[in-house]
Coordinates of C-alpha atoms and ligand atoms in Angstrom, one line a residue:
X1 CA -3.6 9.9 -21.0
X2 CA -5.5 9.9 -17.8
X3 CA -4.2 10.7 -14.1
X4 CA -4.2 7.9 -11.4
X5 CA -6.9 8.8 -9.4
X6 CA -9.2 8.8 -12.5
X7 CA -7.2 5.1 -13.3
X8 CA -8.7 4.2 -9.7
X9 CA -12.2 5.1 -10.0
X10 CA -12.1 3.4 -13.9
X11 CA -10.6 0.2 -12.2
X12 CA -12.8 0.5 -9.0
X13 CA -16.2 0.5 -11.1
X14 CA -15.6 -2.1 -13.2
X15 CA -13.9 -4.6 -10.6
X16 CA -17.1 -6.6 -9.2
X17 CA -17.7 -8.6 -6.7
X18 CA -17.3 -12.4 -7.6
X19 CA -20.1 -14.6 -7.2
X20 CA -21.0 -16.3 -3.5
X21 CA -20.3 -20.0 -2.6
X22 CA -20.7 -22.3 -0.2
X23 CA -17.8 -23.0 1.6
X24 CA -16.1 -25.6 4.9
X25 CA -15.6 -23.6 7.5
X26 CA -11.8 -25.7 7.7
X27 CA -11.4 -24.1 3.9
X28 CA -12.0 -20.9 3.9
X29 CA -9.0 -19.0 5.7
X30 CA -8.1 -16.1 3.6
X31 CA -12.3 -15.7 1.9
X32 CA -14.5 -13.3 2.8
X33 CA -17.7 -13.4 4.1
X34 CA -20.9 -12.6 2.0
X35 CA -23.7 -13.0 4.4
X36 CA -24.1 -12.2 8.5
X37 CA -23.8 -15.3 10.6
X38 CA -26.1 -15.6 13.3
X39 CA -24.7 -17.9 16.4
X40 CA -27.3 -20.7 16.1
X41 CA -26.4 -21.9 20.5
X42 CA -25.4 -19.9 23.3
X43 CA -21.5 -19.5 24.5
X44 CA -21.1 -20.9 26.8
X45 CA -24.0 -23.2 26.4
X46 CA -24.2 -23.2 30.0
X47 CA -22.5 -21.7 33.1
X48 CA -18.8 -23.0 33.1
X49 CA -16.6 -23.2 35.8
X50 CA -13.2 -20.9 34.9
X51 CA -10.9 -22.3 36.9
X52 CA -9.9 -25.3 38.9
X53 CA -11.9 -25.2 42.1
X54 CA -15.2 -25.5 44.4
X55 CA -18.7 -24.4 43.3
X56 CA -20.3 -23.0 46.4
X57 CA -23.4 -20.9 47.4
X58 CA -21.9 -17.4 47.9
X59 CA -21.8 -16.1 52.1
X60 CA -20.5 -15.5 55.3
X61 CA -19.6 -18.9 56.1
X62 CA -15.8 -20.2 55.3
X63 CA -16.6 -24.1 55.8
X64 CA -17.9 -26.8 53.5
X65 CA -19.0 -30.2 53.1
X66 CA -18.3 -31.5 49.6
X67 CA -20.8 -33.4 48.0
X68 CA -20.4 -34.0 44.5
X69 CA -17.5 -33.8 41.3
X70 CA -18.6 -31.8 38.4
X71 CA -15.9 -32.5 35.7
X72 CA -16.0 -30.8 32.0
X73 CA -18.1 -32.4 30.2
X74 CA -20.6 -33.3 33.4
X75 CA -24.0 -32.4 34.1
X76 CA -26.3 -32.5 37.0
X77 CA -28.8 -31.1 38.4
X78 CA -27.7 -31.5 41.9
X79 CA -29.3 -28.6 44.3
X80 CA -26.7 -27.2 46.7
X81 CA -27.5 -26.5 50.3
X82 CA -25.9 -23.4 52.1
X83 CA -23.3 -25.4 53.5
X84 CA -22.2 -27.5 50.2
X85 CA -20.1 -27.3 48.1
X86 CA -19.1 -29.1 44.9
X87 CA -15.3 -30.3 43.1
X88 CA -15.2 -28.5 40.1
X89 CA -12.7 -28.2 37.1
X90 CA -12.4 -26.1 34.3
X91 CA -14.9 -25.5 31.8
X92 CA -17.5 -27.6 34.0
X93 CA -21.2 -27.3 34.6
X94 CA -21.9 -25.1 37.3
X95 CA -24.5 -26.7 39.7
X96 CA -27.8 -24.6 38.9
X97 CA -28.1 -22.8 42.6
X98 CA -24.0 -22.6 43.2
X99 CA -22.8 -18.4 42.1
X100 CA -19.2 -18.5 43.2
X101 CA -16.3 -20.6 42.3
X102 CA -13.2 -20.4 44.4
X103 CA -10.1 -21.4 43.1
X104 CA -8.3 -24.4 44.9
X105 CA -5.3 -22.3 45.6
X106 CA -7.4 -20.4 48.0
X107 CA -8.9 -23.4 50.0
X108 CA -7.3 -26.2 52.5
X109 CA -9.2 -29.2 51.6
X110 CA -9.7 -32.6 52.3
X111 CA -11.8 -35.3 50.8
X112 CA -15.1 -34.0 52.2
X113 CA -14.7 -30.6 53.3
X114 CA -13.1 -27.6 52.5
X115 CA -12.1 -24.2 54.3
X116 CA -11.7 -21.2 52.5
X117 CA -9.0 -19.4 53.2
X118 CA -9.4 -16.6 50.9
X119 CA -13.3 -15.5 50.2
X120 CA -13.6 -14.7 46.8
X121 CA -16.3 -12.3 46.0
X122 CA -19.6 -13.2 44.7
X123 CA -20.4 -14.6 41.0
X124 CA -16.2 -15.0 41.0
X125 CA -15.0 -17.7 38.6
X126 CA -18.4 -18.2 36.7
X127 CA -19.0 -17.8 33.0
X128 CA -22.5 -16.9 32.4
X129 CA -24.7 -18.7 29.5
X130 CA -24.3 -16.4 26.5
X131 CA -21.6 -14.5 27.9
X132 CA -19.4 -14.4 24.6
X133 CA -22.8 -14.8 22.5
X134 CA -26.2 -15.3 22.6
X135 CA -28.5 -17.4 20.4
X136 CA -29.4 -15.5 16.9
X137 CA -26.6 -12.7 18.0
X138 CA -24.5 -11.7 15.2
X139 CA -21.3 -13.8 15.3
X140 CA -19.7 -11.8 12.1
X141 CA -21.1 -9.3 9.8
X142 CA -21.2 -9.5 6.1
X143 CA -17.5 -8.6 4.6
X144 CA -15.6 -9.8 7.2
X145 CA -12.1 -11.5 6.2
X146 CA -12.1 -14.9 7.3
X147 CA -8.3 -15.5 9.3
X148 CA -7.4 -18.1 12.0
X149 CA -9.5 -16.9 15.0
X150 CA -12.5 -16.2 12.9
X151 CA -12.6 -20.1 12.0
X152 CA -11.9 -20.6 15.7
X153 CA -14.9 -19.1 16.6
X154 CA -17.3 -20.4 13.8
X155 CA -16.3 -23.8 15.0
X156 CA -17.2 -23.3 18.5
X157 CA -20.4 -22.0 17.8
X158 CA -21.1 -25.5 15.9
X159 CA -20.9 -24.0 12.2
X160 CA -19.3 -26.1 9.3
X161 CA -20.1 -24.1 6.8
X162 CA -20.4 -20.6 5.4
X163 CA -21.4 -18.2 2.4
X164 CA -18.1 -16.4 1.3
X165 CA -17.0 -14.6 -2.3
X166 CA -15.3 -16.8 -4.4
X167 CA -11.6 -15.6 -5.3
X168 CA -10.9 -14.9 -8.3
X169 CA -9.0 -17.5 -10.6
X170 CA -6.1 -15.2 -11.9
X171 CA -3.3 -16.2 -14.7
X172 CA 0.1 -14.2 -15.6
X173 CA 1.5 -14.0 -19.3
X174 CA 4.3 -13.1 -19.5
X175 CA 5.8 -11.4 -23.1
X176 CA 9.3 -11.0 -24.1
X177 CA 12.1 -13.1 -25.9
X178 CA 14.8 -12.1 -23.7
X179 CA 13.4 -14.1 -20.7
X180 CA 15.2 -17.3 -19.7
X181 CA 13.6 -18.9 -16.4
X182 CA 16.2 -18.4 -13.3
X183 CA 18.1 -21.8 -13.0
X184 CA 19.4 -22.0 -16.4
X185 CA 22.2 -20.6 -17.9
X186 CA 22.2 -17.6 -19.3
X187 CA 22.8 -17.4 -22.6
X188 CA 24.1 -13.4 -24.5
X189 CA 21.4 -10.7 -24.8
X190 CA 18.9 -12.5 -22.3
X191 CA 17.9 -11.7 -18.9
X192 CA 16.3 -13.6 -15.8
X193 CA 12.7 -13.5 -16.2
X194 CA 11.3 -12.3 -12.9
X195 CA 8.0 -10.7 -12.9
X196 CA 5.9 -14.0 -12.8
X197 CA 7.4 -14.9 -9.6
X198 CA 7.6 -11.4 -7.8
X199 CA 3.6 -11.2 -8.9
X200 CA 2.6 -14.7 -7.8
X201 CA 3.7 -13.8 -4.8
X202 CA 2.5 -10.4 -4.6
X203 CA -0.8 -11.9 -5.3
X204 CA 0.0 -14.6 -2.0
X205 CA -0.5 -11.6 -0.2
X206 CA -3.9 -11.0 -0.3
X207 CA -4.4 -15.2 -0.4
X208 CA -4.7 -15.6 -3.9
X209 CA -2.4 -19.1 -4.5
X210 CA -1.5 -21.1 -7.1
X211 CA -1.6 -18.7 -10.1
X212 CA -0.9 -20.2 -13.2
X213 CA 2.0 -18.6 -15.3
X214 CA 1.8 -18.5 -19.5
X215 CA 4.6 -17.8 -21.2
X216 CA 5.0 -15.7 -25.0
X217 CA 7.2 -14.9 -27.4
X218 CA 6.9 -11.3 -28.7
X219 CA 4.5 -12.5 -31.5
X220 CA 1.4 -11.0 -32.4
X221 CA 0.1 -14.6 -33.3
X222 CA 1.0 -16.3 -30.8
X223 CA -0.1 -13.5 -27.7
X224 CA -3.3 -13.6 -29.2
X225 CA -3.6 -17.4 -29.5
X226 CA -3.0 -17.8 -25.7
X227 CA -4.9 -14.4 -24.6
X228 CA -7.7 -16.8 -26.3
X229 CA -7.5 -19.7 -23.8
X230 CA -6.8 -17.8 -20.5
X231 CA -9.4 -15.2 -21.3
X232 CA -11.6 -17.5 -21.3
X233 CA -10.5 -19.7 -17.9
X234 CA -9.7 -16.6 -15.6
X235 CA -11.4 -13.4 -13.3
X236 CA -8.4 -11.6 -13.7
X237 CA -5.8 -11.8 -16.3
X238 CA -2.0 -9.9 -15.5
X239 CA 0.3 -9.8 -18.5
X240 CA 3.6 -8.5 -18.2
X241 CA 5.8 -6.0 -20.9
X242 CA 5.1 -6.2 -24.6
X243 CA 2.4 -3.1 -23.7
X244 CA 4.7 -0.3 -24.5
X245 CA 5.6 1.4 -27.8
X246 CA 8.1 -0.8 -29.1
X247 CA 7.9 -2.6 -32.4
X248 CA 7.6 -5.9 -30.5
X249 CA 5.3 -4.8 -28.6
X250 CA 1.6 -7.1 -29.5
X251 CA 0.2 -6.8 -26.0
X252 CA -2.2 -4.2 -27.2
X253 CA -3.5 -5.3 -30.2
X254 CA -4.0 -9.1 -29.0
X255 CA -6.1 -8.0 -26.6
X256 CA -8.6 -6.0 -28.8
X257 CA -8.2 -8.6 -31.0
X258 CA -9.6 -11.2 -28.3
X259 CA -12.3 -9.0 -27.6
X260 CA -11.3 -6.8 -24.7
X261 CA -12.3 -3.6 -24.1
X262 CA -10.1 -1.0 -23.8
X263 CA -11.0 0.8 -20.2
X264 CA -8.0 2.7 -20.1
X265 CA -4.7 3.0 -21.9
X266 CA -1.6 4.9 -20.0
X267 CA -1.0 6.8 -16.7
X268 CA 0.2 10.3 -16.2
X269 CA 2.5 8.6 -13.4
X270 CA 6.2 7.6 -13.1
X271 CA 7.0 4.6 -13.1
X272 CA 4.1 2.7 -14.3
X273 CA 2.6 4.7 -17.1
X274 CA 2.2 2.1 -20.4
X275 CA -0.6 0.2 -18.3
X276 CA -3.4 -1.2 -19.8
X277 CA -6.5 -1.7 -18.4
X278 CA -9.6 -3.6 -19.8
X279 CA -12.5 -6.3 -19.2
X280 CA -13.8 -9.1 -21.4
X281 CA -17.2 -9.5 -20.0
X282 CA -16.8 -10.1 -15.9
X283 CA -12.7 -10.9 -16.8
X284 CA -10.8 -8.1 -16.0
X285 CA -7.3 -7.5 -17.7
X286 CA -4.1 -5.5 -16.3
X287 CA -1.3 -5.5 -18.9
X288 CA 1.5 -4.1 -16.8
X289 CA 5.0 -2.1 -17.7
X290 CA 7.6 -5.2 -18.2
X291 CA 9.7 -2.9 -16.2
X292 CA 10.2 -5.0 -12.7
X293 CA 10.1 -1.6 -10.6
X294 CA 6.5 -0.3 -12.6
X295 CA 5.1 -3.9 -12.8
X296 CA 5.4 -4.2 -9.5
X297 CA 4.0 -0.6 -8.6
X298 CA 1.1 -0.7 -10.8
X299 CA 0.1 -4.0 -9.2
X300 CA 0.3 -2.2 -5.7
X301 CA -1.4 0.6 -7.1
X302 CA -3.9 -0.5 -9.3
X303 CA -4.0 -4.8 -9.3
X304 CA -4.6 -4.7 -5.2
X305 CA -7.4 -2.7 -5.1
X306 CA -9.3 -4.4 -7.9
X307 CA -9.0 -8.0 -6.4
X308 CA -9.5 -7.3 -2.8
X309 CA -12.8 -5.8 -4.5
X310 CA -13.5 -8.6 -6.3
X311 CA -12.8 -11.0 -3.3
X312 CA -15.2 -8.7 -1.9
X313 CA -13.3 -6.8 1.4
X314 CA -14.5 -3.7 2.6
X315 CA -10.8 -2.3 2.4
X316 CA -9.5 -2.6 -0.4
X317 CA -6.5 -0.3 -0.8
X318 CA -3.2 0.1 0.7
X319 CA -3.9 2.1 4.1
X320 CA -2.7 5.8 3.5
X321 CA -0.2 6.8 6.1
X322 CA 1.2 10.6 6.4
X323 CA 5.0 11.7 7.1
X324 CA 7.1 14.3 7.5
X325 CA 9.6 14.1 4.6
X326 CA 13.3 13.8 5.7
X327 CA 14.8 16.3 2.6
X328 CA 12.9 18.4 0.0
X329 CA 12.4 16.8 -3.3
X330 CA 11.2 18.6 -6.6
X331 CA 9.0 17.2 -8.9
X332 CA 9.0 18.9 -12.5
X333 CA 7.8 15.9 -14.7
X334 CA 4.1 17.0 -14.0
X335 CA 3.6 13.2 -13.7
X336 CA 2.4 11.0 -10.1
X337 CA 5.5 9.7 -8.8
X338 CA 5.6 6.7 -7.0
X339 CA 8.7 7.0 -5.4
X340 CA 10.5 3.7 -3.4
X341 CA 11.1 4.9 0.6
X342 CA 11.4 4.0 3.8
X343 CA 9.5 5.1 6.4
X344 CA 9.5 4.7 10.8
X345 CA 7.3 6.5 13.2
X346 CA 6.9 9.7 12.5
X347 CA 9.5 10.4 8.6
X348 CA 9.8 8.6 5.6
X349 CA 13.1 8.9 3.3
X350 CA 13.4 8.6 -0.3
X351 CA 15.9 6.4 -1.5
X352 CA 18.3 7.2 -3.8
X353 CA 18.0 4.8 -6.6
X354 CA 14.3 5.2 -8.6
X355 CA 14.4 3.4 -12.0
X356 CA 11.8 1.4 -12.9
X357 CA 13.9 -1.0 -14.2
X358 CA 15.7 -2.0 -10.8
X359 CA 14.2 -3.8 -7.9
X360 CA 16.9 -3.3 -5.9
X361 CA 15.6 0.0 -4.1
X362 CA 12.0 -2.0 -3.7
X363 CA 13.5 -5.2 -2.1
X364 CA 14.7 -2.6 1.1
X365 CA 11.9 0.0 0.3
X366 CA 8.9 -0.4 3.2
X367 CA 6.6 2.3 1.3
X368 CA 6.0 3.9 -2.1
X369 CA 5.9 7.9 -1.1
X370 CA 3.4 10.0 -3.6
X371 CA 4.2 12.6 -5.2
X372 CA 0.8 13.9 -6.9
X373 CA 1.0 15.0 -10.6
X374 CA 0.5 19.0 -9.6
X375 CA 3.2 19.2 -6.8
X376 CA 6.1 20.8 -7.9
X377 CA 7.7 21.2 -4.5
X378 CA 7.7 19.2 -1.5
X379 CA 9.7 20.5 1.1
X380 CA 12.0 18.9 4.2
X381 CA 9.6 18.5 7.2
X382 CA 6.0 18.7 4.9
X383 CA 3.6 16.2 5.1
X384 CA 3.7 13.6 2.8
X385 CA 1.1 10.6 1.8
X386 CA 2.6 7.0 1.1
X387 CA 1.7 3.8 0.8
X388 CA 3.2 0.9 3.0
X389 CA 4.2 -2.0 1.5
X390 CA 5.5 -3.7 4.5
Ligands
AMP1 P1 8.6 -4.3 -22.2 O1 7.5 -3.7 -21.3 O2 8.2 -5.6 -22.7 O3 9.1 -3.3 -23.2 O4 9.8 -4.5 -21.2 C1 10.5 -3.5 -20.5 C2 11.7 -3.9 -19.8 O5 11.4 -4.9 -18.8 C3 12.7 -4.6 -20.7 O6 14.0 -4.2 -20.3 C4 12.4 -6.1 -20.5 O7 13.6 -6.9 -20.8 C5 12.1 -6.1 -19.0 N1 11.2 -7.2 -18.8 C6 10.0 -7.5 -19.4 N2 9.4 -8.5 -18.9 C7 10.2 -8.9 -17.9 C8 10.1 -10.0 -17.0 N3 9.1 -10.9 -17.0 N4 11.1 -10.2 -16.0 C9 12.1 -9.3 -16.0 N5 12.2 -8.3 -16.8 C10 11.3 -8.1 -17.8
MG2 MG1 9.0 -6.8 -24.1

């Protein structure tokens, strides 16, 4: 059995980046970027008026003739004189010898003149060309995640399309014969079957939609007949329960079976430690705990990292925050705990119910607190490491 932070580096090396393609800019919310983008035009493209107003040649003098409308979209090339001035509007070309706008709230105007009644100072109101960016600048650098402003901004610099890492195509199979789908009735000795859900959306998190669910009986046969097909189809393969000790439990041998190779087999951690990780050529495979509470841990812990890797961002686990412990805890298993708490600004509280079994702690829990395998002792008001799930 191996401890989690050897788990990490096992799962870390073998979780690859997927390969690059070309992408719509409109599409590709949620990718990441595998090559620096160079601004191909200036922003502006020209100076722009920023406000609503009168393009002038800055000076002493408060008194202007108006000559000429420059609305967005406009051009000219209309020389000012020193006593000239021009309409202007938002976002419009700024006549090439004008410096100063001023807004109109600061003028009394009529149609062909204009006084100011509050001088603005020099080079006021003008964007300059290339102010935001200049030709061949770096707009993003390589590994950047794509999100709403970054698409904003690729568009306004004139670019439709982009070289991201694909994400990886990931299925669920889920094992067990107890597992009736929520919406039907119930029948004796059968539960709700839960963990495909809670992990599709786990994996929504981190923009990975749409993941197909398979479902199996505990059957030897039959796991290894559909390991066969979605092997084959996927980047990433989760199966849930059926990886334990248990008589019924064909998770294991399915997999070797179907080719996979064993990475790593069991945790030194609590919950979470009949995990199963493995790769069938660039497929990787996590058979987690059919325990809600460790399936759902070992996918923060472990299943996170490895696809945010994969989808190829720079940060790829949970961010590590520190707190001061709110009572002293002991920890005699000599097992990693991954203990269900809540934290605010400056503590973090354990919560009193821990069994892997229940979600019911995790559905208020806002962090999983660590306790490593080789502290015995944490005491009320010590530092502790945790990892928000919020
Ligand atoms: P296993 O890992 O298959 O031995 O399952 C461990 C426990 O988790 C058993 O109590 C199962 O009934 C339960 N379990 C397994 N799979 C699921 C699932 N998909 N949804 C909810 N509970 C499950
Ligand atoms: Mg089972």
């Amino acid at each position: 059995m191996i401890q989690v932070d050897e788990a990490l580096s096992i799962s870390a090396e073998n979780s690859t980046k997927m390969p690059i393609q070309k992408i719509q800019v409109h599409k590709a919310l949620g990718y990441i970027l595998a090559e620096t983008v160079y601004s191909p035009i200036a922003m502006p493209p020209f100076r722009q008026s920023a406000m609503d107003g009168y393009a002038f040649i800055h000076s002493e003098r408060h008194q202007y003739d108006v000559v000429d409308i420059s609305q967005a979209g406009d051009h000219s090339n209309i020389k000012l004189n020193e006593n000239e001035a021009v309409r202007i509007f938002t976002g419009a070309f700024v006549p090439h010898n004008a410096d100063t706008v001023v807004m109109q709230e600061h003028v009394m105007a009529n149609e062909k003149s204009i006084l100011i009644t509050r001088m603005p100072a020099q080079f006021a109101n003008v964007r300059n060309k290339g102010e935001q960016i200049g030709p061949e600048d770096v707009a993003f650098e390589a590994n950047t995640l794509i999100t709403p402003a970054a698409i904003g901004f690729l568009a306004c610099l004139g670019i439709t399309e982009i070289e991201v890492f694909k994400k990886p195509k990931v299925a669920i199979l889920v094992t067990g014969n107890e597992l009736v789908k929520p919406g039907k009735k119930l029948p004796k000795g059968k539960i709700y079957e839960s963990n495909s859900i809670m992990l599709q959306a786990a994996l929504e998190t981190i923009g990975i939609k749409k993941t197909k669910v398979h479902k199996v009986k505990d059957n030897l046969k039959a796991t290894k007949k559909a390991l066969k097909e979605i092997l084959k189809e996927n980047d990433i393969v989760l199966i849930s329960g059926g990886i334990s000790v248990g008589d019924y439990d064909f998770v294991k041998e399915a997999l070797l079976e179907n080719g996979v190779e064993e990475l790593f087999y069991k945790i030194n951690q609590k919950p979470g430690k009949p995990m199963f990780f493995g790769a069938k050529n660039e497929t990787l495979v996590f058979a987690l705990p059919g325990n809600p509470a460790s399936s759902l841990t070992n996918f923060y812990v472990y299943v996170y990292p490895a696809i945010k890797n994969r989808m190829g961002f720079s940060d790829t686990h949970l961010p590590k925050l520190v707190r001061k412990l709110n009572s002293g805890f002991t920890n005699t298993s000599g097992k990693t705990l991954f203990l269900k708490a809540l934290y605010d600004e400056t503590h973090v509280t354990i919560l009193d119910s821990q069994s892997s079994a229940m979600l019911n702690t995790f559905a208020i829990a806002n962090c999983l607190l660590i306790v490593p395998h080789d502290v015995e002792m944490l005491k009320k008001g010590g530092l502790v490491k945790l990892l928000p799930i919020d």
